[in-house]
Coordinates of C-alpha atoms in Angstrom, one line a residue:
M1 CA 0.0 0.0 0.0
L2 CA 1.3 3.4 -1.0
T3 CA 2.1 5.6 2.0
R4 CA 3.0 8.9 0.2
P5 CA 2.4 10.7 -3.1
P6 CA 4.6 9.7 -6.1
A7 CA 8.1 11.1 -6.0
L8 CA 8.4 13.1 -9.2
I9 CA 11.7 14.4 -10.6
P10 CA 12.6 17.3 -12.9
D11 CA 13.4 16.7 -16.5
H12 CA 17.1 16.4 -17.4
T13 CA 18.7 16.9 -20.8
A14 CA 21.0 13.9 -20.5
F15 CA 18.6 11.3 -19.3
Q16 CA 15.1 10.1 -19.9
T17 CA 12.5 10.0 -17.1
A18 CA 10.9 6.6 -16.4
T19 CA 8.0 5.7 -14.1
V20 CA 8.3 2.8 -11.6
K21 CA 5.7 0.1 -12.3
W22 CA 6.4 -2.3 -9.4
V23 CA 8.8 -3.1 -6.6
R24 CA 9.6 -6.5 -5.0
H25 CA 11.7 -6.9 -1.9
W26 CA 13.4 -10.3 -1.7
N27 CA 15.0 -9.7 1.7
E28 CA 16.7 -7.0 3.7
H29 CA 19.6 -6.9 1.2
L30 CA 18.0 -7.4 -2.2
F31 CA 15.1 -6.0 -4.3
S32 CA 13.8 -5.9 -7.8
F33 CA 11.8 -3.2 -9.6
A34 CA 10.6 -2.3 -13.1
V35 CA 10.0 1.0 -15.0
D36 CA 8.0 1.7 -18.0
R37 CA 10.1 1.3 -21.2
P38 CA 10.2 4.5 -23.3
P39 CA 9.0 3.8 -26.9
S40 CA 12.4 4.8 -28.3
F41 CA 14.5 2.7 -25.9
R42 CA 16.1 -0.3 -27.7
F43 CA 18.6 -2.8 -26.2
R44 CA 20.0 -6.3 -26.7
S45 CA 19.2 -8.9 -24.0
G46 CA 22.1 -8.9 -21.5
E47 CA 23.0 -5.2 -21.8
F48 CA 23.1 -2.6 -19.0
V49 CA 22.1 1.0 -18.7
M50 CA 22.7 3.9 -16.3
L51 CA 19.9 4.5 -13.8
G52 CA 19.6 7.0 -11.0
L53 CA 18.0 9.9 -9.0
P54 CA 18.5 13.6 -8.7
G55 CA 21.3 14.7 -6.4
E56 CA 20.5 16.1 -3.0
D57 CA 19.3 19.8 -3.1
G58 CA 19.1 19.8 -6.9
G59 CA 22.7 18.6 -7.4
K60 CA 24.1 16.5 -10.3
P61 CA 22.1 13.2 -10.7
I62 CA 23.5 10.1 -9.0
M63 CA 23.7 7.4 -11.7
R64 CA 24.9 3.8 -11.6
A65 CA 25.1 1.0 -14.1
Y66 CA 22.4 -1.6 -13.8
S67 CA 21.9 -4.7 -16.0
I68 CA 18.5 -5.0 -17.5
A69 CA 16.8 -8.1 -16.2
S70 CA 14.0 -8.1 -18.7
P71 CA 14.4 -9.5 -22.3
A72 CA 14.7 -7.2 -25.3
Y73 CA 11.1 -7.6 -26.4
S74 CA 9.6 -6.6 -23.0
D75 CA 7.5 -3.5 -22.6
E76 CA 9.1 -2.8 -19.2
L77 CA 12.7 -2.6 -17.9
E78 CA 13.3 -4.8 -14.9
F79 CA 16.3 -4.4 -12.5
L80 CA 17.8 -6.3 -9.6
S81 CA 19.6 -4.3 -6.9
I82 CA 21.3 -4.7 -3.6
K83 CA 20.4 -2.4 -0.7
V84 CA 23.3 -0.3 0.8
Q85 CA 21.9 1.6 3.8
D86 CA 24.2 4.6 3.4
G87 CA 24.8 4.2 -0.4
P88 CA 24.6 7.4 -2.3
L89 CA 22.1 5.9 -4.7
T90 CA 20.8 2.5 -3.3
G91 CA 20.2 4.1 0.1
R92 CA 17.4 6.1 -1.6
L93 CA 16.6 3.7 -4.4
Q94 CA 15.5 1.0 -2.0
M95 CA 12.6 3.3 -0.8
I96 CA 11.0 3.7 -4.3
Q97 CA 7.3 2.8 -4.8
A98 CA 5.1 2.4 -7.9
D99 CA 4.5 5.6 -9.8
D100 CA 7.8 7.2 -8.5
Q101 CA 10.2 8.5 -11.3
L102 CA 13.8 7.6 -12.0
Y103 CA 16.4 8.8 -14.5
L104 CA 17.2 6.3 -17.3
G105 CA 20.3 6.5 -19.5
R106 CA 19.6 6.8 -23.3
K107 CA 22.2 4.3 -24.5
P108 CA 22.4 0.8 -23.2
T109 CA 25.6 -1.2 -23.8
G110 CA 27.6 -4.3 -22.6
T111 CA 29.4 -7.4 -23.5
L112 CA 27.0 -10.1 -22.1
V113 CA 25.3 -10.4 -25.4
C114 CA 25.0 -13.3 -27.9
D115 CA 26.8 -11.1 -30.6
A116 CA 30.0 -11.3 -28.5
L117 CA 30.0 -15.1 -28.6
L118 CA 30.8 -17.6 -31.3
G119 CA 28.2 -20.3 -32.0
G120 CA 28.1 -23.3 -29.7
Q121 CA 26.0 -25.9 -28.0
R122 CA 26.0 -25.1 -24.3
L123 CA 25.6 -21.6 -23.0
W124 CA 26.8 -21.2 -19.4
M125 CA 25.8 -18.1 -17.5
L126 CA 27.8 -18.0 -14.3
S127 CA 26.8 -15.3 -11.7
T128 CA 27.1 -14.3 -8.1
G129 CA 24.7 -11.9 -6.3
T130 CA 23.0 -9.3 -8.5
G131 CA 25.2 -10.6 -11.4
L132 CA 22.2 -12.8 -12.1
A133 CA 20.3 -9.8 -13.7
P134 CA 21.6 -9.9 -17.3
F135 CA 21.1 -13.7 -17.4
L136 CA 17.4 -13.3 -16.4
S137 CA 17.2 -11.2 -19.6
L138 CA 19.0 -13.7 -21.8
A139 CA 17.2 -16.8 -20.3
R140 CA 13.8 -15.3 -21.3
D141 CA 14.9 -14.4 -24.9
P142 CA 13.8 -16.9 -27.7
E143 CA 16.8 -16.0 -29.8
V144 CA 19.1 -17.7 -27.1
Y145 CA 17.2 -20.9 -27.4
D146 CA 17.5 -20.9 -31.2
R147 CA 21.3 -20.4 -30.9
F148 CA 22.1 -22.9 -28.2
S149 CA 20.8 -26.4 -27.3
Q150 CA 21.4 -26.0 -23.6
I151 CA 21.1 -22.8 -21.5
I152 CA 22.5 -23.2 -18.0
V153 CA 22.2 -20.4 -15.4
V154 CA 24.4 -20.8 -12.3
H155 CA 23.7 -18.5 -9.4
G156 CA 26.0 -18.3 -6.3
T157 CA 25.0 -16.5 -3.1
R158 CA 25.9 -16.5 0.5
R159 CA 22.4 -17.2 1.9
V160 CA 19.4 -19.1 0.6
S161 CA 17.2 -16.0 0.8
D162 CA 19.6 -14.2 -1.6
L163 CA 18.6 -16.6 -4.4
A164 CA 16.3 -14.1 -6.1
Y165 CA 14.0 -15.6 -8.8
H166 CA 14.7 -19.1 -7.4
D167 CA 11.1 -20.4 -7.8
E168 CA 10.7 -19.1 -11.4
L169 CA 14.1 -20.5 -12.4
S170 CA 13.6 -23.8 -10.6
A171 CA 10.3 -24.2 -12.6
Q172 CA 12.3 -23.8 -15.8
L173 CA 10.5 -20.6 -16.7
A174 CA 7.3 -22.6 -17.2
D175 CA 5.0 -19.6 -17.0
D176 CA 7.0 -17.6 -19.6
P177 CA 4.8 -17.0 -22.7
L178 CA 7.6 -17.1 -25.2
V179 CA 10.2 -19.5 -24.0
G180 CA 8.3 -21.7 -21.5
D181 CA 8.0 -24.7 -23.8
Q182 CA 11.6 -24.6 -25.1
A183 CA 12.9 -24.0 -21.6
Q184 CA 11.4 -27.3 -20.3
T185 CA 14.0 -29.2 -22.4
Q186 CA 16.8 -26.7 -22.9
F187 CA 17.1 -24.7 -19.7
H188 CA 18.9 -25.8 -16.5
Y189 CA 19.2 -23.8 -13.3
I190 CA 22.0 -24.5 -10.7
P191 CA 21.8 -22.4 -7.5
T192 CA 24.5 -22.8 -4.9
V193 CA 25.0 -21.3 -1.5
T194 CA 28.2 -20.8 0.5
R195 CA 27.2 -19.9 4.1
E196 CA 24.0 -21.9 4.8
P197 CA 22.9 -25.5 4.3
F198 CA 21.4 -26.1 0.9
A199 CA 21.0 -28.7 -1.8
T200 CA 24.1 -27.5 -3.5
T201 CA 26.8 -25.7 -1.5
G202 CA 30.1 -24.1 -2.4
R203 CA 31.5 -21.5 -4.7
I204 CA 31.1 -21.7 -8.4
T205 CA 34.8 -22.6 -8.8
D206 CA 34.3 -25.5 -6.3
L207 CA 31.5 -26.9 -8.5
I208 CA 33.8 -26.6 -11.6
A209 CA 36.7 -28.3 -9.8
D210 CA 34.8 -31.3 -8.4
G211 CA 32.6 -31.7 -11.5
R212 CA 29.2 -31.0 -9.9
L213 CA 28.6 -28.2 -12.3
F214 CA 28.4 -30.7 -15.2
G215 CA 26.2 -33.3 -13.6
A216 CA 22.6 -34.2 -14.6
P217 CA 20.5 -32.8 -16.0
V218 CA 23.3 -31.0 -18.0
E219 CA 24.3 -33.1 -21.0
G220 CA 27.8 -33.4 -22.5
P221 CA 31.4 -33.5 -21.2
A222 CA 32.1 -33.0 -17.5
R223 CA 34.5 -30.1 -18.3
F224 CA 34.5 -26.9 -20.4
D225 CA 35.1 -27.8 -24.0
P226 CA 36.2 -25.0 -26.4
E227 CA 34.3 -26.6 -29.3
I228 CA 30.9 -26.6 -27.7
D229 CA 30.9 -24.4 -24.6
R230 CA 30.2 -20.7 -24.5
V231 CA 30.4 -18.9 -21.1
M232 CA 29.2 -15.5 -19.7
L233 CA 30.5 -14.2 -16.3
C234 CA 28.9 -11.6 -14.1
G235 CA 29.3 -10.9 -10.4
S236 CA 32.1 -10.6 -7.9
T237 CA 35.6 -9.7 -8.9
A238 CA 37.0 -12.8 -7.3
M239 CA 34.6 -15.1 -9.1
I240 CA 35.2 -13.5 -12.4
K241 CA 39.0 -13.5 -12.0
E242 CA 39.2 -17.1 -10.9
T243 CA 36.7 -18.5 -13.3
A244 CA 38.2 -16.7 -16.3
G245 CA 41.5 -18.3 -15.4
L246 CA 39.9 -21.7 -15.4
L247 CA 38.3 -21.0 -18.8
E248 CA 41.6 -19.9 -20.3
A249 CA 43.3 -22.9 -19.0
A250 CA 40.6 -25.0 -20.6
G251 CA 41.4 -23.4 -24.0
L252 CA 38.5 -20.8 -24.2
E253 CA 39.3 -17.3 -25.5
E254 CA 37.6 -14.1 -24.3
G255 CA 35.4 -12.4 -26.8
S256 CA 33.9 -8.9 -27.2
N257 CA 31.4 -7.1 -29.4
A258 CA 34.3 -6.4 -31.9
K259 CA 35.7 -9.9 -31.8
P260 CA 33.4 -12.7 -30.7
G261 CA 35.0 -15.4 -28.6
Q262 CA 34.2 -18.4 -26.4
F263 CA 33.6 -16.5 -23.1
V264 CA 32.7 -12.9 -22.2
I265 CA 32.9 -10.8 -19.0
E266 CA 31.0 -7.8 -18.0
R267 CA 33.8 -5.4 -16.9
A268 CA 31.6 -2.4 -16.3
F269 CA 30.8 -3.2 -12.7
V270 CA 30.8 -6.0 -10.1
D271 CA 28.5 -6.6 -7.2

Protein backbone atom coordinates (compact mmCIF):
# COMPACT_ATOMS: atom_id res chain seq x y z
CA MET A 1 0.00 0.00 0.00
CA LEU A 2 1.34 3.41 -0.96
CA THR A 3 2.09 5.64 2.02
CA ARG A 4 3.00 8.86 0.21
CA PRO A 5 2.40 10.68 -3.10
CA PRO A 6 4.59 9.65 -6.08
CA ALA A 7 8.11 11.11 -5.99
CA LEU A 8 8.42 13.09 -9.22
CA ILE A 9 11.73 14.42 -10.59
CA PRO A 10 12.62 17.35 -12.88
CA ASP A 11 13.40 16.70 -16.54
CA HIS A 12 17.08 16.36 -17.41
CA THR A 13 18.67 16.91 -20.82
CA ALA A 14 21.05 13.93 -20.54
CA PHE A 15 18.58 11.32 -19.29
CA GLN A 16 15.07 10.07 -19.90
CA THR A 17 12.51 10.03 -17.10
CA ALA A 18 10.93 6.64 -16.40
CA THR A 19 8.04 5.73 -14.10
CA VAL A 20 8.30 2.85 -11.62
CA LYS A 21 5.74 0.10 -12.30
CA TRP A 22 6.37 -2.26 -9.38
CA VAL A 23 8.84 -3.10 -6.60
CA ARG A 24 9.58 -6.51 -5.03
CA HIS A 25 11.71 -6.86 -1.89
CA TRP A 26 13.38 -10.28 -1.65
CA ASN A 27 14.97 -9.73 1.75
CA GLU A 28 16.70 -6.97 3.72
CA HIS A 29 19.59 -6.93 1.23
CA LEU A 30 17.95 -7.37 -2.17
CA PHE A 31 15.08 -5.98 -4.26
CA SER A 32 13.77 -5.91 -7.81
CA PHE A 33 11.82 -3.22 -9.60
CA ALA A 34 10.63 -2.28 -13.08
CA VAL A 35 10.04 0.96 -14.96
CA ASP A 36 8.01 1.72 -18.05
CA ARG A 37 10.06 1.27 -21.19
CA PRO A 38 10.25 4.47 -23.28
CA PRO A 39 9.04 3.84 -26.87
CA SER A 40 12.44 4.82 -28.31
CA PHE A 41 14.51 2.69 -25.92
CA ARG A 42 16.14 -0.28 -27.66
CA PHE A 43 18.58 -2.80 -26.19
CA ARG A 44 19.99 -6.28 -26.66
CA SER A 45 19.23 -8.88 -24.01
CA GLY A 46 22.13 -8.87 -21.53
CA GLU A 47 23.03 -5.17 -21.79
CA PHE A 48 23.15 -2.61 -18.98
CA VAL A 49 22.10 1.02 -18.69
CA MET A 50 22.66 3.94 -16.33
CA LEU A 51 19.91 4.47 -13.76
CA GLY A 52 19.58 7.02 -10.99
CA LEU A 53 17.98 9.85 -9.05
CA PRO A 54 18.52 13.59 -8.73
CA GLY A 55 21.31 14.66 -6.42
CA GLU A 56 20.48 16.12 -3.04
CA ASP A 57 19.33 19.75 -3.12
CA GLY A 58 19.13 19.78 -6.90
CA GLY A 59 22.67 18.57 -7.44
CA LYS A 60 24.06 16.46 -10.27
CA PRO A 61 22.07 13.21 -10.75
CA ILE A 62 23.54 10.15 -9.04
CA MET A 63 23.73 7.43 -11.68
CA ARG A 64 24.90 3.81 -11.56
CA ALA A 65 25.14 1.00 -14.12
CA TYR A 66 22.39 -1.60 -13.83
CA SER A 67 21.94 -4.70 -15.96
CA ILE A 68 18.51 -4.97 -17.51
CA ALA A 69 16.84 -8.14 -16.23
CA SER A 70 13.96 -8.15 -18.72
CA PRO A 71 14.37 -9.51 -22.27
CA ALA A 72 14.74 -7.24 -25.29
CA TYR A 73 11.10 -7.62 -26.35
CA SER A 74 9.58 -6.62 -22.97
CA ASP A 75 7.48 -3.48 -22.56
CA GLU A 76 9.06 -2.83 -19.15
CA LEU A 77 12.66 -2.57 -17.94
CA GLU A 78 13.34 -4.76 -14.92
CA PHE A 79 16.30 -4.42 -12.54
CA LEU A 80 17.82 -6.30 -9.59
CA SER A 81 19.61 -4.29 -6.91
CA ILE A 82 21.34 -4.66 -3.58
CA LYS A 83 20.42 -2.41 -0.65
CA VAL A 84 23.26 -0.33 0.78
CA GLN A 85 21.91 1.56 3.76
CA ASP A 86 24.21 4.56 3.37
CA GLY A 87 24.82 4.18 -0.35
CA PRO A 88 24.58 7.44 -2.32
CA LEU A 89 22.05 5.85 -4.68
CA THR A 90 20.81 2.54 -3.27
CA GLY A 91 20.21 4.11 0.14
CA ARG A 92 17.43 6.08 -1.56
CA LEU A 93 16.58 3.71 -4.39
CA GLN A 94 15.45 0.97 -2.01
CA MET A 95 12.65 3.28 -0.84
CA ILE A 96 11.00 3.67 -4.26
CA GLN A 97 7.34 2.83 -4.81
CA ALA A 98 5.13 2.37 -7.86
CA ASP A 99 4.55 5.63 -9.77
CA ASP A 100 7.80 7.23 -8.55
CA GLN A 101 10.15 8.49 -11.25
CA LEU A 102 13.79 7.63 -11.99
CA TYR A 103 16.39 8.82 -14.48
CA LEU A 104 17.22 6.34 -17.26
CA GLY A 105 20.25 6.52 -19.53
CA ARG A 106 19.62 6.79 -23.25
CA LYS A 107 22.23 4.31 -24.50
CA PRO A 108 22.42 0.75 -23.19
CA THR A 109 25.62 -1.21 -23.78
CA GLY A 110 27.55 -4.27 -22.57
CA THR A 111 29.40 -7.43 -23.55
CA LEU A 112 27.04 -10.06 -22.11
CA VAL A 113 25.25 -10.44 -25.42
CA CYS A 114 25.01 -13.25 -27.94
CA ASP A 115 26.76 -11.13 -30.55
CA ALA A 116 29.99 -11.30 -28.51
CA LEU A 117 30.05 -15.12 -28.57
CA LEU A 118 30.84 -17.61 -31.29
CA GLY A 119 28.24 -20.26 -32.03
CA GLY A 120 28.14 -23.26 -29.71
CA GLN A 121 25.96 -25.86 -28.02
CA ARG A 122 26.04 -25.13 -24.28
CA LEU A 123 25.64 -21.57 -23.00
CA TRP A 124 26.81 -21.21 -19.41
CA MET A 125 25.78 -18.07 -17.51
CA LEU A 126 27.79 -17.98 -14.28
CA SER A 127 26.77 -15.35 -11.72
CA THR A 128 27.06 -14.29 -8.11
CA GLY A 129 24.72 -11.91 -6.28
CA THR A 130 23.03 -9.34 -8.50
CA GLY A 131 25.19 -10.56 -11.39
CA LEU A 132 22.19 -12.78 -12.11
CA ALA A 133 20.32 -9.83 -13.68
CA PRO A 134 21.60 -9.94 -17.29
CA PHE A 135 21.09 -13.70 -17.36
CA LEU A 136 17.42 -13.27 -16.43
CA SER A 137 17.18 -11.20 -19.60
CA LEU A 138 18.96 -13.73 -21.79
CA ALA A 139 17.18 -16.77 -20.33
CA ARG A 140 13.84 -15.26 -21.35
CA ASP A 141 14.87 -14.40 -24.91
CA PRO A 142 13.75 -16.85 -27.65
CA GLU A 143 16.84 -16.05 -29.76
CA VAL A 144 19.06 -17.66 -27.13
CA TYR A 145 17.16 -20.94 -27.41
CA ASP A 146 17.53 -20.88 -31.17
CA ARG A 147 21.31 -20.40 -30.90
CA PHE A 148 22.13 -22.92 -28.16
CA SER A 149 20.79 -26.37 -27.34
CA GLN A 150 21.39 -25.99 -23.59
CA ILE A 151 21.09 -22.80 -21.52
CA ILE A 152 22.54 -23.15 -18.02
CA VAL A 153 22.15 -20.42 -15.39
CA VAL A 154 24.37 -20.80 -12.32
CA HIS A 155 23.71 -18.46 -9.38
CA GLY A 156 25.98 -18.35 -6.34
CA THR A 157 24.95 -16.53 -3.14
CA ARG A 158 25.91 -16.50 0.52
CA ARG A 159 22.42 -17.21 1.87
CA VAL A 160 19.39 -19.12 0.64
CA SER A 161 17.21 -15.99 0.82
CA ASP A 162 19.60 -14.24 -1.58
CA LEU A 163 18.57 -16.63 -4.37
CA ALA A 164 16.31 -14.13 -6.10
CA TYR A 165 13.99 -15.61 -8.75
CA HIS A 166 14.70 -19.10 -7.37
CA ASP A 167 11.14 -20.37 -7.80
CA GLU A 168 10.73 -19.09 -11.35
CA LEU A 169 14.08 -20.50 -12.43
CA SER A 170 13.55 -23.81 -10.63
CA ALA A 171 10.30 -24.19 -12.57
CA GLN A 172 12.34 -23.79 -15.79
CA LEU A 173 10.47 -20.58 -16.67
CA ALA A 174 7.29 -22.63 -17.17
CA ASP A 175 5.04 -19.55 -17.04
CA ASP A 176 7.01 -17.57 -19.60
CA PRO A 177 4.78 -17.01 -22.65
CA LEU A 178 7.58 -17.08 -25.23
CA VAL A 179 10.24 -19.51 -24.00
CA GLY A 180 8.32 -21.69 -21.53
CA ASP A 181 8.00 -24.68 -23.84
CA GLN A 182 11.60 -24.62 -25.06
CA ALA A 183 12.93 -24.03 -21.56
CA GLN A 184 11.41 -27.28 -20.32
CA THR A 185 13.97 -29.21 -22.37
CA GLN A 186 16.82 -26.71 -22.88
CA PHE A 187 17.07 -24.67 -19.66
CA HIS A 188 18.95 -25.75 -16.52
CA TYR A 189 19.25 -23.81 -13.25
CA ILE A 190 22.02 -24.49 -10.73
CA PRO A 191 21.76 -22.43 -7.52
CA THR A 192 24.54 -22.77 -4.94
CA VAL A 193 24.97 -21.28 -1.45
CA THR A 194 28.18 -20.78 0.52
CA ARG A 195 27.16 -19.92 4.10
CA GLU A 196 23.98 -21.92 4.81
CA PRO A 197 22.86 -25.53 4.32
CA PHE A 198 21.37 -26.06 0.85
CA ALA A 199 20.98 -28.75 -1.80
CA THR A 200 24.13 -27.47 -3.51
CA THR A 201 26.82 -25.71 -1.50
CA GLY A 202 30.13 -24.12 -2.40
CA ARG A 203 31.55 -21.47 -4.66
CA ILE A 204 31.11 -21.75 -8.41
CA THR A 205 34.79 -22.58 -8.78
CA ASP A 206 34.27 -25.47 -6.32
CA LEU A 207 31.50 -26.87 -8.52
CA ILE A 208 33.76 -26.62 -11.56
CA ALA A 209 36.68 -28.29 -9.79
CA ASP A 210 34.76 -31.29 -8.45
CA GLY A 211 32.56 -31.72 -11.52
CA ARG A 212 29.21 -31.01 -9.86
CA LEU A 213 28.56 -28.20 -12.33
CA PHE A 214 28.45 -30.69 -15.18
CA GLY A 215 26.18 -33.29 -13.56
CA ALA A 216 22.64 -34.23 -14.61
CA PRO A 217 20.48 -32.78 -16.05
CA VAL A 218 23.28 -31.01 -17.96
CA GLU A 219 24.33 -33.11 -20.96
CA GLY A 220 27.79 -33.38 -22.49
CA PRO A 221 31.38 -33.52 -21.24
CA ALA A 222 32.12 -33.01 -17.54
CA ARG A 223 34.45 -30.11 -18.34
CA PHE A 224 34.53 -26.94 -20.39
CA ASP A 225 35.10 -27.79 -24.05
CA PRO A 226 36.20 -24.96 -26.38
CA GLU A 227 34.35 -26.60 -29.26
CA ILE A 228 30.87 -26.59 -27.71
CA ASP A 229 30.89 -24.39 -24.59
CA ARG A 230 30.25 -20.66 -24.47
CA VAL A 231 30.39 -18.88 -21.12
CA MET A 232 29.24 -15.54 -19.69
CA LEU A 233 30.49 -14.24 -16.32
CA CYS A 234 28.90 -11.56 -14.12
CA GLY A 235 29.29 -10.95 -10.41
CA SER A 236 32.05 -10.56 -7.86
CA THR A 237 35.58 -9.66 -8.92
CA ALA A 238 36.97 -12.78 -7.26
CA MET A 239 34.59 -15.14 -9.06
CA ILE A 240 35.22 -13.53 -12.43
CA LYS A 241 39.00 -13.54 -12.05
CA GLU A 242 39.23 -17.15 -10.86
CA THR A 243 36.70 -18.54 -13.31
CA ALA A 244 38.20 -16.67 -16.26
CA GLY A 245 41.53 -18.27 -15.38
CA LEU A 246 39.94 -21.72 -15.40
CA LEU A 247 38.30 -21.03 -18.77
CA GLU A 248 41.56 -19.86 -20.33
CA ALA A 249 43.32 -22.93 -18.96
CA ALA A 250 40.65 -25.04 -20.65
CA GLY A 251 41.40 -23.36 -23.99
CA LEU A 252 38.54 -20.85 -24.18
CA GLU A 253 39.31 -17.35 -25.46
CA GLU A 254 37.63 -14.15 -24.27
CA GLY A 255 35.40 -12.37 -26.79
CA SER A 256 33.93 -8.91 -27.25
CA ASN A 257 31.43 -7.09 -29.44
CA ALA A 258 34.25 -6.38 -31.87
CA LYS A 259 35.68 -9.90 -31.85
CA PRO A 260 33.37 -12.74 -30.72
CA GLY A 261 34.97 -15.44 -28.59
CA GLN A 262 34.16 -18.41 -26.37
CA PHE A 263 33.56 -16.50 -23.13
CA VAL A 264 32.70 -12.94 -22.16
CA ILE A 265 32.93 -10.84 -18.99
CA GLU A 266 30.97 -7.77 -17.99
CA ARG A 267 33.76 -5.45 -16.86
CA ALA A 268 31.63 -2.35 -16.27
CA PHE A 269 30.78 -3.22 -12.67
CA VAL A 270 30.83 -5.95 -10.05
CA ASP A 271 28.46 -6.64 -7.19
